[in-house]
Amino acid sequence: MTESPEAASSTPSWAYTFGRIALGPIARAVYRPRVEGKELIPADGPVIFASNHLSFIDSIAIPIAAAPRAVHFLAKSEYFTGTGIKGWFSRTFFTAVGAMPVDRGAGQAAMEALDQQKRILESGAAVALHPEGTRSRDGRLYKGRTGVAYLALETGAPVVPIGLIGTDKVMPVGQKLPSLRQRVDVKFGAPLDLSHHGPAKSGRARRAATDEIMSAIHALSGQELAGTYNEPPAQGAVEKIKQVLPHERK
């Protein structure tokens, strides 16, 4: 698994600090985000930001709105491995917005990603996750996977729910450049202590904690509930069979 030097440190990298100073004011001037509940964000210590997922720019909107609190999130390692000017720009940009490389996927890759986020939290830093797993293409809020609850129950970190509104209009799925005409709303909810659900090793506790998180996100975003998981289109007969079999989504 690819991992950045800052992955287990609560100290932001120079690129992240520069990006927040340079890009933050520009983004705020262009998109004029309306931020609610910022005073609810813990000033220090580990915290998990859990939000709905509508657009590529969600991972940019959250760190900007949460400033001065540094926020880290995982991004696929391909963004950090390119060569030449394009590769340098990609690495610098994603580092500047708080991203850290990870080999994404199921099974062992998924567990390694959780372990990486656990180390970040144990260092006293903040991470941002999208419990839905992938972007909503129809604007509805899908059921959450239990990885975020596992992290919260395993580390004791509070979960701050976030409702993002309008990011899908700024940069819809499939659009390469963002619109400059739309505004974004970022709503932070009160931190959730999920410890009453039970230990992280309990599947029932993880499911109940995840449902509480998604309920809080729904109250902030106001989206229509899909009532199902947001699954990518199945490729081939085997994948189609896997999607209909009962299994716990991480």
XYZ file of C-alpha atoms in Angstrom, residues 14-248:
235
model
C 3.850 22.215 3.622
C 1.777 21.565 0.502
C -1.424 21.297 2.534
C -0.632 24.502 4.437
C 0.197 26.314 1.199
C -2.918 24.979 -0.487
C -5.169 26.111 2.340
C -3.608 29.589 2.315
C -3.538 29.975 -1.463
C -6.563 28.004 -2.651
C -8.904 28.599 0.282
C -9.519 32.331 -0.279
C -9.933 31.792 -4.030
C -12.480 29.009 -3.562
C -14.402 31.002 -0.955
C -14.486 34.052 -3.249
C -15.674 32.056 -6.270
C -18.228 29.749 -4.637
C -19.238 31.892 -1.624
C -19.943 28.822 0.511
C -22.552 29.105 3.224
C -21.149 27.301 6.260
C -23.333 26.347 9.211
C -22.346 24.769 12.515
C -18.611 25.404 12.232
C -18.499 26.142 15.950
C -19.432 22.489 16.570
C -16.118 21.190 15.205
C -13.756 20.028 17.983
C -10.731 22.340 18.049
C -8.270 19.487 18.568
C -8.022 15.750 19.019
C -9.132 13.004 16.646
C -12.357 13.568 14.739
C -14.110 11.879 11.821
C -15.980 14.048 9.329
C -18.685 11.954 7.648
C -20.602 13.467 4.758
C -22.863 12.705 1.846
C -21.111 12.397 -1.505
C -22.377 14.257 -4.562
C -19.308 15.475 -6.446
C -15.549 15.293 -6.896
C -15.243 18.684 -5.190
C -16.767 17.395 -1.923
C -13.255 16.577 -0.740
C -12.224 20.168 -1.462
C -15.286 21.818 0.080
C -14.904 20.044 3.433
C -11.287 21.088 4.214
C -12.022 24.666 3.147
C -15.136 24.871 5.316
C -13.457 23.181 8.298
C -10.412 25.491 8.330
C -8.361 26.124 10.396
C -8.845 22.460 11.346
C -6.683 20.334 9.047
C -8.605 17.499 7.375
C -7.167 14.425 5.655
C -8.845 12.028 3.255
C -7.723 9.085 1.178
C -7.442 9.236 -2.614
C -6.466 6.539 -5.079
C -2.712 6.119 -5.398
C -2.778 6.757 -9.165
C -3.138 10.474 -8.414
C 0.330 10.435 -6.811
C 2.336 8.232 -9.163
C 2.332 10.132 -12.460
C 5.472 11.432 -14.123
C 6.432 14.730 -15.677
C 4.721 18.049 -15.092
C 1.253 16.486 -15.101
C 2.273 13.973 -12.440
C 3.909 16.669 -10.316
C 0.847 18.885 -10.563
C -1.475 16.012 -9.605
C 0.634 15.053 -6.562
C 0.957 18.651 -5.422
C -2.724 19.435 -5.888
C -4.038 16.395 -4.031
C -1.542 16.854 -1.222
C -2.537 20.517 -1.017
C -6.184 19.626 -0.408
C -5.327 17.076 2.282
C -5.375 13.855 0.265
C -3.143 10.872 1.000
C -2.530 7.958 -1.390
C -4.094 4.558 -0.838
C -4.562 1.457 -2.958
C -8.331 1.279 -3.188
C -10.385 -1.879 -3.467
C -12.046 -4.640 -1.494
C -10.652 -7.243 0.868
C -7.095 -6.594 2.020
C -6.909 -3.193 0.309
C -10.014 -2.014 2.182
C -8.591 -3.180 5.525
C -5.293 -1.422 4.834
C -7.189 1.784 4.080
C -9.013 1.516 7.412
C -5.717 0.881 9.183
C -4.217 3.971 7.572
C -7.144 6.119 8.690
C -6.919 4.607 12.170
C -3.274 5.692 12.423
C -4.210 9.216 11.362
C -6.864 9.400 14.073
C -4.544 7.954 16.703
C -2.110 10.793 15.921
C -4.813 13.277 16.941
C -5.705 14.392 13.423
C -8.995 14.594 11.529
C -10.145 12.449 8.604
C -13.051 12.860 6.191
C -15.035 9.926 4.807
C -18.074 9.344 2.639
C -20.035 6.415 4.146
C -21.947 5.926 0.879
C -18.664 4.818 -0.682
C -19.140 6.452 -4.066
C -20.834 9.521 -5.504
C -24.602 9.601 -5.798
C -25.551 9.948 -9.461
C -29.201 10.740 -8.827
C -28.910 13.076 -5.821
C -30.415 10.593 -3.339
C -28.755 9.602 -0.068
C -27.765 5.939 -0.039
C -27.186 3.571 2.869
C -23.839 3.897 4.606
C -21.150 1.247 4.676
C -19.833 0.353 8.103
C -16.163 1.338 7.770
C -16.736 4.779 9.278
C -18.489 3.252 12.292
C -15.650 0.757 12.734
C -13.144 3.631 12.917
C -15.275 5.562 15.398
C -15.876 2.574 17.669
C -12.283 1.348 17.434
C -10.624 4.726 18.153
C -13.269 6.484 20.220
C -13.130 9.475 17.864
C -16.320 11.543 17.641
C -18.072 11.722 14.281
C -19.080 15.136 12.933
C -21.845 14.650 10.332
C -21.838 16.938 7.297
C -24.564 17.787 4.829
C -23.236 19.051 1.489
C -25.697 20.871 -0.752
C -25.022 22.138 -4.261
C -21.664 20.487 -4.966
C -23.329 18.324 -7.624
C -24.417 21.495 -9.431
C -20.927 23.000 -9.229
C -19.342 19.873 -10.700
C -21.725 17.081 -11.748
C -20.468 13.526 -12.170
C -18.674 13.309 -15.516
C -18.017 17.049 -15.860
C -14.306 17.922 -16.072
C -14.416 21.590 -15.052
C -16.451 23.177 -12.238
C -19.137 25.759 -12.822
C -18.467 29.267 -11.523
C -22.133 30.193 -11.080
C -23.269 27.935 -8.257
C -23.003 28.270 -4.479
C -22.271 25.503 -2.016
C -23.762 24.872 1.437
C -21.721 22.998 4.048
C -23.638 22.106 7.205
C -21.804 20.649 10.206
C -23.793 18.754 12.828
C -23.079 18.132 16.492
C -20.347 15.531 17.172
C -21.705 12.015 17.683
C -20.419 9.733 20.439
C -21.197 6.255 19.124
C -19.672 4.223 21.954
C -23.100 3.253 23.333
C -23.634 0.981 20.319
C -20.976 -1.473 21.465
C -17.483 -2.621 20.380
C -16.099 -2.296 16.876
C -15.892 -6.083 16.493
C -19.696 -6.346 16.688
C -21.371 -6.255 13.294
C -24.635 -5.203 14.912
C -22.895 -2.285 16.666
C -21.248 -1.151 13.435
C -24.551 -1.289 11.566
C -26.468 0.634 14.246
C -23.715 3.260 14.533
C -23.614 3.682 10.752
C -27.389 4.159 10.622
C -27.132 6.859 13.304
C -24.472 8.645 11.275
C -26.535 8.478 8.083
C -29.618 9.734 9.915
C -27.643 12.776 11.080
C -26.332 13.402 7.558
C -29.856 13.126 6.172
C -31.129 15.708 8.680
C -28.495 18.144 7.402
C -28.658 17.468 3.650
C -32.409 16.952 3.283
C -31.879 14.451 0.461
C -34.372 11.836 -0.593
C -33.445 8.472 0.912
C -32.596 5.723 -1.564
C -33.031 2.916 0.969
C -30.304 0.817 -0.645
C -26.554 0.765 -1.216
C -24.980 2.801 -3.980
C -23.447 0.003 -6.019
C -21.364 0.644 -9.158
C -22.679 -1.079 -12.282
C -21.802 -4.774 -12.156
C -19.342 -6.043 -14.758
C -19.905 -9.647 -15.725
C -22.014 -12.466 -14.319
C -19.880 -13.041 -11.202
C -20.123 -9.432 -10.079
C -23.877 -9.411 -10.681
C -24.257 -12.472 -8.460
C -22.113 -10.890 -5.725
C -24.334 -7.812 -5.629
C -27.481 -9.776 -4.871
C -25.886 -11.971 -2.195
C -26.211 -10.733 1.412
C -22.966 -9.336 2.799
C -21.803 -6.575 5.089
